[in-house]
Each structure stands twice: as structure tokens, then as C-alpha cells.
Amino acid sequence: MRIGELAERAGTTTRTLRYYEARGLLTARRAGNGYRAYGEADLHLVRQIRLLQDFGFELEDTRPFVECLQAGHPAGDSCAASLDVYRRKLAELDDCLARLGAVREQVAAQLARAEQANPRCELTLTEGTVS
Amino acid sequence: MRIGELAERAGTTTRTLRYYEARGLLTARRAGNGYRAYGEADLHLVRQIRLLQDFGFELEDTRPFVECLQAGHPAGDSCAASLDVYRRKLAELDDCLARLGAVREQVAAQLARAEQANPRCELTLTEGTVS
DNA sequence: GCTGGCGTTGACGTCGGGGGGAAGGTCTAC
DNA sequence: GTAGACCTTCCCCCCGACGTCAACGCCAGC
């Protein structure tokens, strides 16, 4: 399979696949004409990367999963290093959720206070001439 | 007050203040020697920007607050446009929280599944020779 | 008159995840 | 023999909020 087909089947672009290769996440053997040649295992690998990317993982965080697959394991998260990434990401997510939640409450409080202090703002807004 | 003092009192850097000026958020009259000269109102303005930045607002989102202050209002959020930004940011935060929460659950599920499928990972980790 | 600490403008670097396009090689079909 | 669809490498561009020089001006104290 060439890069275009792999990109299409993995739901990404050739540009992205070459970028993964430049980052050392994806390797390709070369056909006689210099074209990259991929197999089904590469498709699984790229799909693993995309799944984690969709979770918001950075590319570097997908590396343990990639190495796990390359080592012959059936799934990218069959290795301890991958589980560590899961746990770390989970902690990051919890931290992020806590901070965002706190900010949300602060902004809500600011809004409530400002609306209270200046109750005509909504009126001037709805009465404004919106061209 | 010169730029260094304003930066220190506002808890930021001179580079940042010049950046705000380049973005049109902050204007300074000039002393005879070309140095920027600021007053107390500018300090309030920069503090307003920093507060919103700490909330995670983008710089452009602080512009209505800045213009509100420059129009002579006592607070940056005394104007309708500022309240609109509050409401929009609140909606963004809620959306972000919902998506992050969903991702968190997905990652937690992946971790639980992988730990279940491969219960020795923790052992191999603790038994591994960590040099 | 010299050092040190301010200030000025301007330009370039950072980070992540690629996008866009040039300039060219290759394969297939008509 | 030629169109067009694919591939190759290479290099610059993007976002946001600054950081980091470089090269220079201004001013105070000694």
C-alpha cells in the first residue's frame, strides 16, 4: 500500500503521515521507485495514533503505544509504558477539569456581579440598532 | 510612571506591555526623551487585561473591557460588549468541560480495559530494572 | 568620563501539528 | 506521446503570547 491509500484508509493526509515519519513514529520500506510501501500493521499503527490524538494526546505521548505495537504486541496499550501514559493523561485531565471548573465559577460570578451592577446592559443591547 | 514600573506593579513584563501596545490595547503618551509615560488608569487597564488572561481569555477578548475602561466607565465589565464576552466564554467553558469530561471517561475506560486484559503490567513495571 | 541600569525599535525564535506549494520523478491509460 | 494522478524532497507559513537578542539612546552616580 502506498502513502495515499494509507492516508485515506486511516482518515488522514499524506502530509501528516510524512510528518509522523519525520518524528520517528512511522517507518516505511521503499519500493523500487522510491515510493513508501506500507502494510496492514502500519494501518493499525496509524489508527492507534489517530485515536490517541483524538483524545488530545500529544504526538510524543503516542510513542509508547507505537513502540508497543512495533514490538509485536496485539494492542498499543498492552505495555506498561502505555498504561503509564493513560494514567498520566488521566491525572492531567482531572487537573484541567478542576482548574477549568474553578475558572468557570469565577467567570460566572463576575458575570452575575456585573449584571447586577448594571442591569440595563441587556436592554441597551436588545434595543441597539443592529444593522 | 515608566514602562518598567508599570510592568512591575501590574505583575508582568515590559515586553508584554509593548506587545499590548502593538496590538492596540494599550496606548502611552511619550515623555520628552521618547520614553513611554503611564498613569494610574493604565495600571487598572493592564490589571484588567491580566485578570482576564488568567481566566484564559484570548487577548482579543479583552478588548471590549479595555474600550469600556477607556470610555470612562468605572469597571471594564460595565458595558454590554464585555458582558457578551463573559457569556460567550462561559458557554465555551461549559462546552470545553463537557468535551474534556467525555474524553476523561473514555481514557479511564481504555485504562480499565487494558489493565484488565494485561494485569501483569504493573508487576513488570515494578520489577523492571530502572537504572 | 565611565559604568550600569533604564529605555527605544526591530527582527527572529518558540511550541505543535501539520498546510501549501514548487520542482521534479513515475506510472497508467488512452 | 501525452495527460493526469500519484509520488519524491525541500522549504516556508500558520496560530498566540510573548522571550530573546542586537544595537543603540538617555540619565544618574561616582
Short mmCIF file of C-alpha atoms (C1' of nucleotides) in Angstrom, two decimals:
data_model
loop_
_atom_site.label_atom_id
_atom_site.label_comp_id
_atom_site.label_asym_id
_atom_site.label_seq_id
_atom_site.Cartn_x
_atom_site.Cartn_y
_atom_site.Cartn_z
CA MET A 1 0.00 0.00 0.00
CA ARG A 2 1.29 3.45 -0.89
CA ILE A 3 1.07 6.59 1.19
CA GLY A 4 -2.09 7.90 -0.44
CA GLU A 5 -4.05 4.74 0.24
CA LEU A 6 -2.77 4.51 3.80
CA ALA A 7 -3.75 8.12 4.40
CA GLU A 8 -7.24 7.54 3.05
CA ARG A 9 -7.82 4.33 4.97
CA ALA A 10 -6.53 5.91 8.17
CA GLY A 11 -8.58 9.03 7.65
CA THR A 12 -5.68 11.43 7.45
CA THR A 13 -3.40 13.04 4.88
CA THR A 14 -0.15 12.10 3.22
CA ARG A 15 1.36 15.21 4.70
CA THR A 16 0.54 14.00 8.18
CA LEU A 17 2.00 10.55 7.54
CA ARG A 18 5.26 12.05 6.32
CA TYR A 19 5.25 14.22 9.41
CA TYR A 20 4.86 11.13 11.62
CA GLU A 21 7.77 9.56 9.78
CA ALA A 22 9.89 12.65 10.34
CA ARG A 23 9.06 12.38 14.04
CA GLY A 24 10.15 8.75 14.03
CA LEU A 25 6.69 7.32 14.73
CA LEU A 26 6.22 5.64 11.39
CA THR A 27 8.77 3.88 9.20
CA ALA A 28 8.25 2.72 5.66
CA ARG A 29 10.17 0.39 3.48
CA ARG A 30 10.70 1.70 -0.01
CA ALA A 31 9.57 0.26 -3.29
CA GLY A 32 12.00 0.12 -6.20
CA ASN A 33 10.86 3.51 -7.43
CA GLY A 34 11.44 5.17 -4.09
CA TYR A 35 7.78 5.22 -3.10
CA ARG A 36 6.93 4.40 0.53
CA ALA A 37 5.36 0.96 0.93
CA TYR A 38 3.13 0.09 3.90
CA GLY A 39 1.38 -2.99 5.22
CA GLU A 40 -1.71 -3.63 7.32
CA ALA A 41 0.29 -3.34 10.54
CA ASP A 42 1.14 0.24 9.59
CA LEU A 43 -2.55 0.95 9.20
CA HIS A 44 -3.23 -0.29 12.72
CA LEU A 45 -0.38 1.81 13.96
CA VAL A 46 -1.63 5.00 12.34
CA ARG A 47 -5.15 4.34 13.60
CA GLN A 48 -3.75 3.95 17.10
CA ILE A 49 -2.03 7.29 16.79
CA ARG A 50 -5.18 8.97 15.47
CA LEU A 51 -7.29 7.57 18.28
CA LEU A 52 -4.95 8.98 20.89
CA GLN A 53 -4.70 12.27 19.02
CA ASP A 54 -8.47 12.49 19.10
CA PHE A 55 -8.24 12.15 22.87
CA GLY A 56 -5.99 15.18 22.85
CA PHE A 57 -2.74 13.28 23.42
CA GLU A 58 0.33 14.94 22.10
CA LEU A 59 2.28 13.05 19.46
CA GLU A 60 5.10 12.23 21.86
CA ASP A 61 2.59 10.58 24.17
CA THR A 62 1.62 8.17 21.43
CA ARG A 63 5.18 6.91 21.11
CA PRO A 64 4.94 4.20 23.79
CA PHE A 65 1.82 2.83 22.10
CA VAL A 66 3.59 2.81 18.75
CA GLU A 67 6.63 1.05 20.19
CA CYS A 68 4.36 -1.45 21.90
CA LEU A 69 2.72 -2.33 18.60
CA GLN A 70 6.07 -2.47 16.85
CA ALA A 71 7.31 -4.88 19.50
CA GLY A 72 4.63 -7.27 18.30
CA HIS A 73 2.02 -6.79 21.00
CA PRO A 74 -1.58 -7.17 19.89
CA ALA A 75 -2.65 -3.74 21.16
CA GLY A 76 -0.80 -0.46 21.65
CA ASP A 77 -1.80 -0.41 25.30
CA SER A 78 -0.54 -3.90 26.11
CA CYS A 79 2.62 -2.44 27.59
CA ALA A 80 3.34 -0.84 30.92
CA ALA A 81 4.66 2.35 29.40
CA SER A 82 1.37 2.88 27.58
CA LEU A 83 -0.61 2.39 30.76
CA ASP A 84 1.61 4.96 32.44
CA VAL A 85 0.67 7.42 29.72
CA TYR A 86 -3.01 6.64 30.29
CA ARG A 87 -2.61 7.30 33.99
CA ARG A 88 -0.64 10.47 33.50
CA LYS A 89 -3.16 11.78 30.97
CA LEU A 90 -6.00 10.92 33.29
CA ALA A 91 -4.33 12.94 36.04
CA GLU A 92 -3.78 15.82 33.63
CA LEU A 93 -7.40 15.70 32.56
CA ASP A 94 -8.59 15.74 36.15
CA ASP A 95 -6.34 18.67 36.92
CA CYS A 96 -7.50 20.52 33.84
CA LEU A 97 -11.14 19.83 34.64
CA ALA A 98 -10.67 21.13 38.17
CA ARG A 99 -8.99 24.31 37.02
CA LEU A 100 -11.47 24.95 34.24
CA GLY A 101 -14.33 24.35 36.64
CA ALA A 102 -12.89 26.86 39.07
CA VAL A 103 -12.45 29.43 36.30
CA ARG A 104 -15.99 28.76 35.15
CA GLU A 105 -17.32 29.62 38.58
CA GLN A 106 -15.22 32.76 38.77
CA VAL A 107 -16.39 33.97 35.38
CA ALA A 108 -19.98 33.15 36.28
CA ALA A 109 -19.58 35.17 39.45
CA GLN A 110 -18.10 38.11 37.55
CA LEU A 111 -20.98 37.99 35.11
CA ALA A 112 -23.59 37.83 37.85
CA ARG A 113 -21.98 40.73 39.69
CA ALA A 114 -21.68 42.85 36.55
CA GLU A 115 -25.25 42.13 35.51
CA GLN A 116 -26.41 43.08 38.97
CA ALA A 117 -24.41 46.30 38.98
CA ASN A 118 -25.53 47.31 35.52
CA PRO A 119 -28.95 45.77 34.80
CA ARG A 120 -29.66 47.93 31.73
CA CYS A 121 -26.90 46.39 29.67
CA GLU A 122 -29.20 43.75 28.27
CA LEU A 123 -31.78 46.36 27.39
CA THR A 124 -29.31 48.61 25.61
CA LEU A 125 -28.12 45.54 23.77
CA THR A 126 -31.55 44.40 22.58
CA GLU A 127 -32.59 47.97 21.84
CA GLY A 128 -29.42 48.71 19.89
CA THR A 129 -29.74 49.18 16.16
CA VAL A 130 -28.17 46.06 14.77
CA SER A 131 -27.68 46.88 11.14
CA MET B 1 5.25 56.14 35.52
CA ARG B 2 7.55 54.47 33.02
CA ILE B 3 7.17 51.06 31.45
CA GLY B 4 9.34 49.20 33.93
CA GLU B 5 7.36 50.41 36.92
CA LEU B 6 4.04 49.71 35.23
CA ALA B 7 5.19 46.21 34.38
CA GLU B 8 6.26 45.54 37.93
CA ARG B 9 3.12 46.96 39.53
CA ALA B 10 0.93 45.03 37.10
CA GLY B 11 2.90 41.83 37.58
CA THR B 12 4.06 41.46 34.02
CA THR B 13 6.99 42.35 31.78
CA THR B 14 7.92 45.32 29.66
CA ARG B 15 7.90 43.07 26.62
CA THR B 16 4.30 42.17 27.29
CA LEU B 17 3.26 45.81 27.66
CA ARG B 18 4.91 46.72 24.35
CA TYR B 19 3.13 43.75 22.82
CA TYR B 20 -0.21 45.02 24.14
CA GLU B 21 0.59 48.40 22.62
CA ALA B 22 1.41 46.79 19.29
CA ARG B 23 -1.97 45.06 19.45
CA GLY B 24 -3.66 48.39 20.14
CA LEU B 25 -4.78 47.52 23.66
CA LEU B 26 -2.55 49.98 25.44
CA THR B 27 -1.51 53.47 24.37
CA ALA B 28 1.12 55.61 26.01
CA ARG B 29 1.94 59.27 25.79
CA ARG B 30 5.60 59.94 25.38
CA ALA B 31 7.91 61.86 27.65
CA GLY B 32 10.35 64.37 26.13
CA ASN B 33 13.03 61.71 25.82
CA GLY B 34 10.77 59.31 23.95
CA TYR B 35 10.07 57.10 26.96
CA ARG B 36 6.52 55.81 27.39
CA ALA B 37 4.65 57.54 30.21
CA TYR B 38 1.70 55.93 32.00
CA GLY B 39 -0.83 56.93 34.65
CA GLU B 40 -2.85 55.06 37.25
CA ALA B 41 -5.65 54.45 34.75
CA ASP B 42 -3.21 52.49 32.61
CA LEU B 43 -2.38 50.33 35.61
CA HIS B 44 -6.06 49.49 36.10
CA LEU B 45 -6.31 48.71 32.42
CA VAL B 46 -3.36 46.35 32.41
CA ARG B 47 -4.63 44.66 35.57
CA GLN B 48 -7.98 44.14 33.88
CA ILE B 49 -6.24 42.52 30.94
CA ARG B 50 -4.14 40.29 33.18
CA LEU B 51 -7.18 39.16 35.16
CA LEU B 52 -8.95 38.08 32.01
CA GLN B 53 -5.78 36.49 30.67
CA ASP B 54 -5.55 34.49 33.88
CA PHE B 55 -9.06 33.27 33.15
CA GLY B 56 -7.75 32.02 29.83
CA PHE B 57 -9.32 34.76 27.73
CA GLU B 58 -7.53 35.50 24.49
CA LEU B 59 -6.14 38.98 24.12
CA GLU B 60 -8.78 39.97 21.59
CA ASP B 61 -11.46 39.04 24.09
CA THR B 62 -10.11 41.61 26.50
CA ARG B 63 -10.57 44.43 24.00
CA PRO B 64 -14.18 45.23 24.92
CA PHE B 65 -13.16 45.53 28.57
CA VAL B 66 -10.29 47.81 27.64
CA GLU B 67 -12.51 50.01 25.48
CA CYS B 68 -15.08 50.12 28.25
CA LEU B 69 -12.49 51.42 30.68
CA GLN B 70 -11.14 53.86 28.13
CA ALA B 71 -14.67 55.18 27.62
CA GLY B 72 -14.58 56.25 31.23
CA HIS B 73 -16.64 53.51 32.82
CA PRO B 74 -15.65 52.55 36.37
CA ALA B 75 -15.17 48.85 35.55
CA GLY B 76 -14.18 47.03 32.41
CA ASP B 77 -17.33 44.94 32.58
CA SER B 78 -19.73 47.88 32.85
CA CYS B 79 -20.52 47.62 29.16
CA ALA B 80 -22.76 45.30 27.22
CA ALA B 81 -19.98 44.10 24.92
CA SER B 82 -17.98 42.93 27.92
CA LEU B 83 -20.93 41.01 29.30
CA ASP B 84 -21.33 39.36 25.93
CA VAL B 85 -17.75 38.19 26.17
CA TYR B 86 -18.44 36.82 29.65
CA ARG B 87 -21.43 34.90 28.33
CA ARG B 88 -19.60 33.59 25.30
CA LYS B 89 -16.64 32.49 27.41
CA LEU B 90 -18.96 30.83 29.87
CA ALA B 91 -20.52 28.85 27.04
CA GLU B 92 -17.08 27.95 25.72
CA LEU B 93 -16.02 26.81 29.16
CA ASP B 94 -19.11 24.67 29.55
CA ASP B 95 -18.52 23.14 26.15
CA CYS B 96 -14.88 22.51 26.93
CA LEU B 97 -15.73 20.98 30.28
CA ALA B 98 -18.25 18.67 28.68
CA ARG B 99 -15.83 17.50 26.00
CA LEU B 100 -12.96 17.06 28.43
CA GLY B 101 -15.23 15.14 30.77
CA ALA B 102 -16.24 12.82 27.96
CA VAL B 103 -12.63 12.25 26.97
CA ARG B 104 -11.74 11.62 30.58
CA GLU B 105 -14.31 8.84 30.77
CA GLN B 106 -13.11 7.32 27.52
CA VAL B 107 -9.50 7.30 28.65
CA ALA B 108 -10.49 5.88 32.02
CA ALA B 109 -12.38 3.12 30.21
CA GLN B 110 -9.38 2.36 27.99
CA LEU B 111 -7.14 2.19 31.03
CA ALA B 112 -9.51 -0.10 32.90
CA ARG B 113 -9.84 -2.39 29.90
CA ALA B 114 -6.10 -2.54 29.30
CA GLU B 115 -5.35 -3.18 32.96
CA GLN B 116 -7.92 -5.95 32.94
CA ALA B 117 -6.52 -7.50 29.77
CA ASN B 118 -2.96 -7.30 30.94
CA PRO B 119 -2.83 -7.40 34.76
CA ARG B 120 0.90 -8.07 34.94
CA CYS B 121 1.86 -4.70 33.52
CA GLU B 122 2.15 -3.18 36.94
CA LEU B 123 4.30 -6.06 38.08
CA THR B 124 6.62 -5.92 35.11
CA LEU B 125 6.89 -2.21 35.74
CA THR B 126 7.84 -2.52 39.39
CA GLU B 127 10.09 -5.47 38.65
CA GLY B 128 11.82 -3.72 35.78
CA THR B 129 15.39 -2.59 36.31
CA VAL B 130 15.07 1.15 36.48
CA SER B 131 18.64 2.35 36.14
"C1'" DG C 1 34.11 60.27 31.54
"C1'" DC C 2 32.59 55.84 32.64
"C1'" DT C 3 29.74 52.23 34.29
"C1'" DG C 4 25.23 50.40 34.99
"C1'" DG C 5 20.61 50.40 34.56
"C1'" DC C 6 16.94 52.03 32.48
"C1'" DG C 7 14.65 52.97 27.84
"C1'" DT C 8 13.96 52.52 22.40
"C1'" DT C 9 12.98 49.77 17.87
"C1'" DG C 10 13.39 45.68 15.14
"C1'" DA C 11 13.83 41.12 13.98
"C1'" DC C 12 13.83 36.42 14.88
"C1'" DG C 13 12.69 32.09 17.97
"C1'" DT C 14 9.42 29.26 20.49
"C1'" DC C 15 5.86 25.29 20.55
"C1'" DG C 16 2.55 21.53 18.00
"C1'" DG C 17 0.66 19.67 14.23
"C1'" DG C 18 0.71 19.98 10.38
"C1'" DG C 19 -0.77 23.09 5.46
"C1'" DG C 20 0.64 24.74 0.94
"C1'" DG C 21 3.17 24.82 -2.97
"C1'" DA C 22 7.36 24.34 -6.00
"C1'" DA C 23 10.05 21.42 -8.90
"C1'" DG C 24 10.60 17.25 -10.37
"C1'" DG C 25 10.21 11.74 -10.97
"C1'" DT C 26 6.93 7.74 -12.11
"C1'" DC C 27 3.24 5.03 -13.58
"C1'" DT C 28 -1.06 4.05 -16.18
"C1'" DA C 29 -4.46 4.73 -19.71
"C1'" DC C 30 -5.82 6.38 -23.85
"C1'" DG D 1 3.21 10.66 -26.71
"C1'" DT D 2 0.80 12.81 -23.53
"C1'" DA D 3 -2.44 13.78 -19.83
"C1'" DG D 4 -3.23 13.35 -15.12
"C1'" DA D 5 -2.75 11.07 -10.90
"C1'" DC D 6 0.36 9.70 -7.99
"C1'" DC D 7 4.87 10.01 -5.71
"C1'" DT D 8 9.52 12.37 -4.07
"C1'" DT D 9 12.21 16.13 -1.38
"C1'" DC D 10 12.56 20.82 0.24
"C1'" DC D 11 11.29 24.86 2.35
"C1'" DC D 12 8.34 28.46 4.06
"C1'" DC D 13 3.79 29.60 6.55
"C1'" DC D 14 0.26 29.45 10.30
"C1'" DC D 15 -1.59 30.41 15.17
"C1'" DG D 16 -0.79 33.23 20.30
"C1'" DA D 17 1.66 35.42 23.59
"C1'" DC D 18 5.22 36.56 24.34
"C1'" DG D 19 11.06 35.53 25.08
"C1'" DT D 20 15.47 36.78 23.49
"C1'" DC D 21 18.86 39.04 21.46
"C1'" DA D 22 21.13 43.21 18.94
"C1'" DA D 23 22.35 47.74 18.62
"C1'" DC D 24 21.53 51.87 20.14
"C1'" DG D 25 19.86 56.30 23.23
"C1'" DC D 26 19.27 58.51 27.90
"C1'" DC D 27 20.35 59.50 32.53
"C1'" DA D 28 22.23 59.04 37.40
"C1'" DG D 29 26.04 58.49 40.41
"C1'" DC D 30 30.90 58.32 41.28
#
